Amino acid sequence: MTAPGWRRDLFALPDLVYLDGNSLGALPRTVADRVAAVVEDEWGRGLIGSWNHVPGSSSGWIDLVDRCARLLAPLLGVDAADVHVGESTSQSLFATTVAGARMRPDRRVLVVDRSTFPTDAYVVSSVARLLDLEVRWCEGPGDDGGVAALEAVLDDDVALVSLTHVDFRTGAMFDLPAVAAAIHQHGALAQWDLCHSTGAMPVDLAAAGADLAVGCTYKYLNAGPGSPAYAWVAPHLQADLDPPVAGWMGHASPFAMRLDHEPRTGVGRLRVGTPPVLALSALEAALGVFSGVTTAELRAASLQLTGRFLAHVDTLAARFPDEQVALVTPRAHHRRGSQVSFRHPHAYGLVQALIARGVVGDFRDPDIARFGFAPLYTTLDDVDRAAAALAEVLESRAYADPAYAERNAVT
Ligand SMILES: Cc1ncc(COP(=O)(O)O)c(C=O)c1O
Ligand SMILES: Nc1c(O)cccc1C(=O)C[C@H](N)C(=O)O
């Protein structure tokens, strides 16, 4: 079995225990030089020619979207031709939600989970307002992976169900294929937000019967703050793909400069404007750390890490019963993503006290301490060091120190 953190040497990590890759992934060592080369050589010296080909390469910036799609596809269990890369997660989700709703014009309901990341709820609600549809809420994954939660809300008026695969607060995970099957039984489409999944586990979208998916690349894919998101549309749906915005890069012939819009075929219809070359270049470089890695290896390492930390949390909850440490992450392997979260009455101060001790997790309202485990660069020693620091913070009640308790961090 691959040891967790087996590719740590490919990352530029400071000397600390970094358990926040579920918010922002660590820096792969190749990214800085790649971005510098894009700026100095490709832009500075290649200038406009770099759109067609960069010095010493047979391809140019115009091919970046396809090159990044080819690197992402294996991590998604899909064909690269069905992947678009370039907008933010929220913008991608807006486009796929509108397009998905338009694929079921006779249906009036969009379903979203109460455990979703807020931007997903805002996006789905904005699409409902735009298309005069109804938003219906479903509960989160639960013990059965979410089938009962979906069955409670599905009917023949549901056009699209948009779910966040792994709960950003608790790490609870929907059973993607089982939930997709339940959604299809009612003739609706299954859309997934994979921000807390891809890069830490298999998602196998094609085999799982998903219809649409989006995800960010700045978490477990380590492409940097604000890096471009990806969107995926199942091949059998692409002929009916009608996104809300038709831009020139989504035109079959962008440089024909015609006023009539002839959309590209397939997922290329999701392209809108000029691709973010610097960010896509960083993404392409960052994805190099996954070369030769299988998603099964990622998952095995992730489960070792989260399982080890879960055991530590259980031990500390028993050792300090008055601290009211309450695990919120499912213990069952098939029910959890690559994070461990627990409640504590002073969770914000506890996280700040841990950061002061070189262990970086984060806090999420109302009272959750959250720790993300990136399989490629987090080690079991990191887990043990984090547990030792947590024990010290609980024993000393350092979380109550006004220096930690006052809420001033925003992320
Ligand atoms: C599940 C999920 N979806 C979406 C987002 C954010 O979307 P965007 O990249 O558009 O800010 C996040 C976190 O930022 C997230 O955790
Ligand atoms: N996207 C973020 C941002 O722009 C700033 C700070 C944090 C983030 C995050 O990724 C938050 C993250 N999605 C979460 O699960 O809380």
Coordinates of C-alpha atoms and ligand atoms in Angstrom, one line a residue:
M1 CA 0.0 0.0 0.0
T2 CA 1.3 3.5 -0.9
A3 CA 2.4 5.5 2.1
P4 CA 0.4 8.7 2.5
G5 CA 2.5 11.7 1.5
W6 CA 4.6 9.7 -0.9
R7 CA 4.9 12.7 -3.3
R8 CA 5.6 15.3 -0.7
D9 CA 9.0 16.1 -2.2
L10 CA 7.1 17.5 -5.3
F11 CA 5.6 20.3 -3.1
A12 CA 7.2 23.4 -1.6
L13 CA 5.8 23.1 1.9
P14 CA 7.0 25.1 4.9
D15 CA 7.9 23.3 8.1
L16 CA 4.4 22.9 9.5
V17 CA 1.6 20.4 9.5
Y18 CA -0.7 21.6 6.7
L19 CA -4.2 20.2 7.0
D20 CA -6.1 22.8 4.9
G21 CA -5.6 21.4 1.4
N22 CA -9.4 21.1 1.3
S23 CA -9.5 24.8 1.1
L24 CA -6.2 25.7 -0.6
G25 CA -3.8 23.0 -1.8
A26 CA 0.0 23.3 -1.3
L27 CA 2.3 24.7 -3.9
P28 CA 3.7 22.1 -6.4
R29 CA 7.4 22.9 -7.0
T30 CA 7.1 23.2 -10.8
V31 CA 4.5 25.9 -10.8
A32 CA 6.6 29.0 -9.9
D33 CA 9.1 28.4 -12.7
R34 CA 6.4 27.5 -15.2
V35 CA 4.5 30.8 -14.5
A36 CA 7.7 32.8 -14.6
A37 CA 8.5 31.2 -18.0
V38 CA 5.0 32.0 -19.3
V39 CA 5.4 35.6 -18.3
E40 CA 9.0 36.2 -19.3
D41 CA 9.4 33.9 -22.3
E42 CA 6.0 33.3 -23.8
W43 CA 4.5 36.7 -23.1
G44 CA 7.6 38.8 -22.8
R45 CA 9.4 37.5 -25.8
G46 CA 6.8 35.3 -27.7
L47 CA 4.1 38.0 -27.5
I48 CA 1.1 37.4 -29.7
G49 CA 2.8 34.5 -31.4
S50 CA 2.5 32.4 -28.2
W51 CA -1.2 32.0 -28.8
N52 CA -0.3 29.7 -31.7
H53 CA 2.9 28.2 -30.4
V54 CA 5.3 29.0 -27.6
P55 CA 9.1 29.0 -28.2
G56 CA 10.3 25.4 -28.3
S57 CA 6.8 23.9 -28.3
S58 CA 4.5 22.7 -31.0
S59 CA 1.4 24.1 -29.2
G60 CA 0.4 27.4 -27.9
W61 CA -1.8 29.1 -25.3
I62 CA -4.9 28.4 -27.5
D63 CA -4.4 24.7 -26.7
L64 CA -4.2 25.1 -22.9
V65 CA -7.8 24.3 -22.2
D66 CA -7.5 21.0 -24.1
R67 CA -4.2 20.2 -22.5
C68 CA -5.6 20.7 -19.0
A69 CA -8.7 18.7 -19.8
R70 CA -6.4 15.8 -20.8
L71 CA -4.7 15.9 -17.4
L72 CA -7.9 16.2 -15.5
A73 CA -9.9 13.5 -17.3
P74 CA -8.2 10.5 -15.6
L75 CA -8.9 12.0 -12.2
L76 CA -12.6 12.3 -13.1
G77 CA -13.0 8.9 -14.9
V78 CA -14.1 10.6 -18.1
D79 CA -12.9 11.3 -21.6
A80 CA -10.9 14.6 -22.0
A81 CA -13.1 15.6 -24.9
D82 CA -16.0 16.0 -22.4
V83 CA -14.2 18.4 -20.1
H84 CA -14.1 22.2 -20.2
V85 CA -11.7 24.2 -18.0
G86 CA -11.6 27.9 -17.6
E87 CA -14.3 29.7 -15.5
S88 CA -14.7 29.9 -11.7
T89 CA -16.5 27.0 -10.0
S90 CA -19.6 29.2 -9.4
Q91 CA -19.7 30.4 -13.0
S92 CA -19.3 26.9 -14.3
L93 CA -22.0 25.7 -12.0
F94 CA -24.3 28.4 -13.3
A95 CA -23.7 27.4 -16.9
T96 CA -24.2 23.7 -16.3
T97 CA -27.3 24.3 -14.1
V98 CA -29.0 26.5 -16.8
A99 CA -28.0 24.0 -19.5
G100 CA -29.2 21.1 -17.5
A101 CA -32.6 22.7 -16.7
R102 CA -33.0 23.5 -20.4
M103 CA -32.5 19.8 -21.2
R104 CA -35.8 19.1 -19.2
P105 CA -38.0 22.0 -20.5
D106 CA -41.2 20.4 -19.3
R107 CA -40.0 20.2 -15.7
R108 CA -40.1 23.0 -13.1
V109 CA -38.0 22.0 -10.1
L110 CA -34.3 22.2 -9.2
V111 CA -33.2 20.2 -6.2
V112 CA -30.2 21.2 -4.1
D113 CA -28.9 19.8 -0.8
R114 CA -29.0 21.6 2.5
S115 CA -25.4 20.5 3.1
T116 CA -24.1 22.2 0.0
F117 CA -21.5 24.9 -0.1
P118 CA -23.5 28.2 0.0
T119 CA -22.4 29.4 -3.5
D120 CA -24.1 26.3 -5.0
A121 CA -27.4 27.2 -3.3
Y122 CA -27.1 30.8 -4.5
V123 CA -26.3 29.7 -8.0
V124 CA -29.2 27.2 -8.2
S125 CA -31.6 29.9 -6.7
S126 CA -30.4 32.4 -9.3
V127 CA -31.1 29.9 -12.1
A128 CA -34.5 29.3 -10.7
R129 CA -35.2 33.0 -10.7
L130 CA -33.9 33.3 -14.2
L131 CA -35.9 30.4 -15.7
D132 CA -38.9 30.8 -13.4
L133 CA -38.3 27.4 -11.7
E134 CA -38.8 26.2 -8.1
V135 CA -36.0 25.3 -5.8
R136 CA -36.6 22.2 -3.6
W137 CA -34.2 21.3 -0.8
C138 CA -33.1 17.8 0.1
E139 CA -31.2 16.6 3.1
G140 CA -27.5 15.7 3.1
P141 CA -25.9 12.2 2.6
G142 CA -27.0 10.6 5.8
D143 CA -26.1 7.0 6.7
D144 CA -27.3 5.5 3.4
G145 CA -25.3 7.9 1.2
G146 CA -28.3 10.1 0.4
V147 CA -30.7 7.8 -1.5
A148 CA -33.5 8.2 1.1
A149 CA -32.9 12.0 1.2
L150 CA -33.4 12.1 -2.6
E151 CA -36.3 9.8 -2.7
A152 CA -38.1 12.1 -0.3
V153 CA -38.0 15.0 -2.8
L154 CA -37.9 13.4 -6.3
D155 CA -40.9 13.4 -8.6
D156 CA -41.5 13.8 -12.3
D157 CA -41.4 17.6 -12.0
V158 CA -37.7 17.6 -11.0
A159 CA -35.5 18.7 -13.9
L160 CA -32.0 18.6 -12.2
V161 CA -30.6 17.6 -8.9
S162 CA -27.4 19.5 -8.0
L163 CA -25.4 18.0 -5.0
T164 CA -22.1 18.6 -3.4
H165 CA -20.5 15.2 -3.3
V166 CA -18.5 15.7 -0.1
D167 CA -20.0 18.0 2.6
F168 CA -17.5 20.9 3.1
R169 CA -18.2 21.0 6.8
T170 CA -18.5 17.4 7.9
G171 CA -16.8 15.4 5.1
A172 CA -19.9 13.3 4.7
M173 CA -20.1 11.8 1.2
F174 CA -23.0 11.1 -1.0
D175 CA -23.1 7.6 -2.7
L176 CA -22.6 9.0 -6.2
P177 CA -23.8 6.0 -8.3
A178 CA -26.7 5.1 -6.1
V179 CA -28.0 8.6 -5.9
A180 CA -27.6 9.1 -9.6
A181 CA -29.6 5.9 -10.2
A182 CA -32.4 7.2 -8.0
I183 CA -32.4 10.5 -9.8
H184 CA -32.6 8.8 -13.2
Q185 CA -35.5 6.7 -12.1
H186 CA -37.5 9.9 -12.0
G187 CA -36.1 11.1 -15.3
A188 CA -34.1 14.0 -13.8
L189 CA -30.4 14.9 -14.3
A190 CA -27.7 14.4 -11.7
Q191 CA -25.2 17.2 -11.3
W192 CA -22.2 17.0 -8.9
D193 CA -20.0 19.6 -7.2
L194 CA -16.7 17.7 -6.8
C195 CA -14.6 20.5 -5.1
H196 CA -13.9 18.3 -2.0
S197 CA -13.5 15.0 -4.0
T198 CA -11.3 15.2 -7.1
G199 CA -7.6 14.6 -6.3
A200 CA -8.4 12.7 -3.2
M201 CA -10.5 9.8 -4.4
P202 CA -12.0 8.2 -7.5
V203 CA -15.2 9.8 -8.7
D204 CA -15.6 7.8 -12.0
L205 CA -18.3 10.1 -13.3
A206 CA -19.0 8.1 -16.5
A207 CA -19.3 4.7 -14.8
A208 CA -21.3 6.2 -12.0
G209 CA -24.0 7.6 -14.4
A210 CA -23.5 11.2 -13.6
D211 CA -24.8 13.8 -16.1
L212 CA -23.0 17.0 -15.3
A213 CA -20.2 17.9 -12.9
V214 CA -18.1 20.9 -11.9
G215 CA -15.1 21.3 -9.5
C216 CA -12.5 23.7 -8.4
T217 CA -8.8 23.0 -9.0
Y218 CA -7.3 24.9 -6.0
K219 CA -8.0 22.3 -3.3
Y220 CA -6.7 18.7 -3.8
L221 CA -5.6 19.6 -7.3
N222 CA -3.2 22.2 -6.0
A223 CA -3.5 24.7 -8.9
G224 CA -3.4 27.8 -6.7
P225 CA -5.8 30.4 -5.4
G226 CA -8.5 31.3 -7.9
S227 CA -7.4 28.7 -10.3
P228 CA -9.8 27.7 -13.1
A229 CA -12.6 25.2 -12.5
Y230 CA -13.6 22.4 -14.7
A231 CA -17.0 21.3 -16.0
W232 CA -17.9 18.0 -17.4
V233 CA -21.0 17.0 -19.4
A234 CA -21.9 13.4 -20.3
P235 CA -21.4 12.8 -24.0
H236 CA -25.0 11.7 -24.6
L237 CA -26.3 15.1 -23.4
Q238 CA -23.9 17.4 -25.3
A239 CA -26.1 17.7 -28.5
D240 CA -28.6 19.4 -26.3
L241 CA -26.1 21.5 -24.4
D242 CA -27.4 25.1 -24.4
P243 CA -25.4 27.3 -22.0
P244 CA -26.6 30.7 -20.8
V245 CA -23.7 32.7 -22.4
A246 CA -22.6 32.3 -26.0
G247 CA -19.1 33.9 -26.3
W248 CA -16.6 34.0 -29.1
M249 CA -14.5 31.2 -27.7
G250 CA -17.6 29.0 -27.8
H251 CA -17.9 29.7 -31.5
A252 CA -17.0 27.0 -34.0
S253 CA -14.7 29.5 -35.8
P254 CA -13.8 32.2 -33.2
F255 CA -11.5 34.1 -35.6
A256 CA -13.9 34.1 -38.5
M257 CA -15.3 37.1 -36.6
R258 CA -18.8 36.4 -37.9
L259 CA -21.8 38.0 -36.2
D260 CA -23.9 34.9 -36.4
H261 CA -23.1 32.5 -33.6
E262 CA -22.3 29.0 -34.7
P263 CA -21.6 27.0 -31.4
R264 CA -18.7 24.6 -31.2
T265 CA -19.8 21.0 -30.9
G266 CA -19.9 19.3 -27.6
V267 CA -18.6 20.7 -24.3
G268 CA -16.7 23.4 -26.1
R269 CA -20.0 25.3 -26.1
L270 CA -19.2 26.1 -22.5
R271 CA -16.2 28.2 -23.6
V272 CA -17.0 31.9 -23.4
G273 CA -14.1 34.4 -23.4
T274 CA -10.3 34.4 -23.6
P275 CA -8.9 31.6 -21.5
P276 CA -6.9 32.6 -18.3
V277 CA -3.5 31.7 -19.7
L278 CA -1.4 32.3 -16.6
A279 CA -3.8 30.4 -14.4
L280 CA -4.2 27.5 -16.9
S281 CA -0.4 27.3 -17.2
A282 CA -0.2 27.0 -13.4
L283 CA -2.9 24.3 -13.5
E284 CA -1.1 22.4 -16.2
A285 CA 2.1 22.4 -14.2
A286 CA 0.4 21.6 -11.0
L287 CA -1.4 18.5 -12.4
G288 CA 2.0 17.0 -13.1
V289 CA 2.2 15.7 -9.5
F290 CA -0.5 13.2 -10.4
S291 CA 1.5 11.7 -13.2
G292 CA 1.4 7.9 -12.8
V293 CA -0.9 8.1 -9.7
T294 CA -4.1 6.2 -9.7
T295 CA -7.3 7.5 -7.9
A296 CA -7.3 4.2 -6.0
E297 CA -3.9 5.0 -4.5
L298 CA -5.2 8.5 -3.6
R299 CA -8.2 7.0 -1.8
A300 CA -6.2 4.4 0.0
A301 CA -3.8 7.0 1.3
S302 CA -6.7 9.4 2.2
L303 CA -8.4 6.7 4.3
Q304 CA -5.2 5.9 6.1
L305 CA -4.8 9.5 7.0
T306 CA -8.4 10.2 8.0
G307 CA -8.7 6.9 9.8
R308 CA -5.6 7.7 11.9
F309 CA -6.8 11.1 12.8
L310 CA -10.3 9.9 13.6
A311 CA -8.8 7.4 16.1
H312 CA -6.8 10.2 17.7
V313 CA -9.9 12.4 18.0
D314 CA -11.8 9.5 19.6
T315 CA -8.9 9.0 22.1
L316 CA -8.8 12.7 23.0
A317 CA -12.6 13.0 23.3
A318 CA -12.4 10.2 25.9
R319 CA -9.3 11.7 27.6
F320 CA -11.0 15.1 27.9
P321 CA -14.7 14.4 28.4
D322 CA -15.4 17.9 29.6
E323 CA -14.2 19.4 26.4
Q324 CA -17.3 18.1 24.5
V325 CA -15.3 17.2 21.4
A326 CA -17.9 15.7 19.1
L327 CA -16.9 14.1 15.8
V328 CA -19.2 15.1 12.9
T329 CA -17.3 13.2 10.1
P330 CA -18.8 9.7 9.4
R331 CA -16.5 6.9 10.6
A332 CA -17.6 4.5 7.8
H333 CA -15.0 4.5 5.0
H334 CA -17.6 4.7 2.2
R335 CA -19.3 7.6 3.9
R336 CA -16.5 10.0 4.3
G337 CA -14.3 12.2 2.1
S338 CA -10.7 13.3 2.8
Q339 CA -11.3 15.4 5.9
V340 CA -12.1 15.0 9.6
S341 CA -14.2 17.6 11.4
F342 CA -15.4 17.8 15.0
R343 CA -17.4 20.2 17.0
H344 CA -16.0 22.1 20.0
P345 CA -17.6 24.9 22.0
H346 CA -14.5 27.1 21.3
A347 CA -13.6 25.6 17.8
Y348 CA -12.5 29.0 16.4
G349 CA -10.0 29.6 19.3
L350 CA -8.9 25.9 19.1
V351 CA -8.0 26.2 15.5
Q352 CA -6.2 29.4 16.0
A353 CA -4.2 27.9 18.9
L354 CA -3.3 24.9 16.7
I355 CA -2.2 27.3 13.9
A356 CA 0.0 29.0 16.5
R357 CA 1.5 25.6 17.2
G358 CA 2.2 24.9 13.5
V359 CA -0.8 22.8 12.7
V360 CA -3.0 24.4 10.1
G361 CA -6.7 23.4 9.9
D362 CA -9.6 25.8 9.7
F363 CA -12.9 26.7 11.3
R364 CA -16.4 26.6 9.9
D365 CA -19.5 28.0 11.5
P366 CA -21.0 27.4 13.8
D367 CA -18.5 25.4 15.9
I368 CA -16.6 23.1 13.6
A369 CA -12.8 22.5 13.6
R370 CA -12.0 21.1 10.2
F371 CA -8.9 19.2 9.0
G372 CA -8.2 18.2 5.4
F373 CA -5.9 15.4 4.4
A374 CA -4.2 15.7 0.9
P375 CA -3.0 12.2 0.1
L376 CA 0.0 13.2 -2.0
Y377 CA 1.8 15.4 0.6
T378 CA 0.2 14.7 4.0
T379 CA 2.0 12.0 6.1
L380 CA 1.0 9.8 9.0
D381 CA 3.6 11.7 11.0
D382 CA 1.7 14.9 10.2
V383 CA -1.4 13.3 11.6
D384 CA 0.4 12.3 14.8
R385 CA 2.0 15.7 15.2
A386 CA -1.5 17.3 14.8
A387 CA -3.0 15.0 17.4
A388 CA -0.2 15.8 19.9
A389 CA -0.7 19.6 19.4
L390 CA -4.5 19.1 19.8
A391 CA -3.9 17.2 23.1
E392 CA -1.8 20.1 24.4
V393 CA -4.4 22.7 23.3
L394 CA -7.2 20.8 25.0
E395 CA -5.2 20.1 28.2
S396 CA -4.1 23.7 28.5
R397 CA -7.4 25.1 27.2
A398 CA -5.2 27.5 25.1
Y399 CA -8.3 28.1 22.9
A400 CA -9.6 30.4 25.6
D401 CA -6.6 32.8 25.2
P402 CA -8.1 36.1 23.9
A403 CA -5.3 36.1 21.3
Y404 CA -7.0 33.1 19.7
A405 CA -10.6 33.5 20.7
E406 CA -11.3 36.8 18.9
R407 CA -12.6 36.0 15.4
N408 CA -10.7 38.0 12.8
A409 CA -9.7 35.4 10.2
V410 CA -12.1 35.3 7.2
T411 CA -11.2 32.0 5.5
Ligands
LIG1 C1 -18.2 22.7 -2.6 C2 -17.7 24.0 -3.0 N1 -18.2 24.6 -4.2 C3 -17.8 25.8 -4.6 C4 -16.8 26.5 -3.9 C5 -16.4 27.9 -4.4 O1 -16.6 28.2 -5.6 P1 -15.7 29.3 -6.3 O2 -14.5 28.6 -6.8 O3 -16.6 29.8 -7.4 O4 -15.4 30.4 -5.3 C6 -16.3 26.0 -2.7 C7 -15.2 26.6 -1.9 O5 -14.8 27.7 -2.2 C8 -16.7 24.7 -2.3 O6 -16.2 24.2 -1.2
LIG2 N1 -12.6 29.5 -2.3 C1 -12.1 30.1 -1.2 C2 -11.7 31.5 -1.3 O1 -11.9 32.1 -2.4 C3 -11.2 32.1 -0.1 C4 -11.0 31.3 1.1 C5 -11.5 30.0 1.1 C6 -12.0 29.4 0.0 C7 -12.5 28.1 0.0 O2 -12.2 27.3 -0.8 C8 -13.5 27.7 1.1 C9 -13.8 26.2 0.9 N2 -14.5 26.0 -0.3 C10 -14.5 25.6 2.1 O3 -14.8 24.5 2.0 O4 -14.7 26.3 3.1

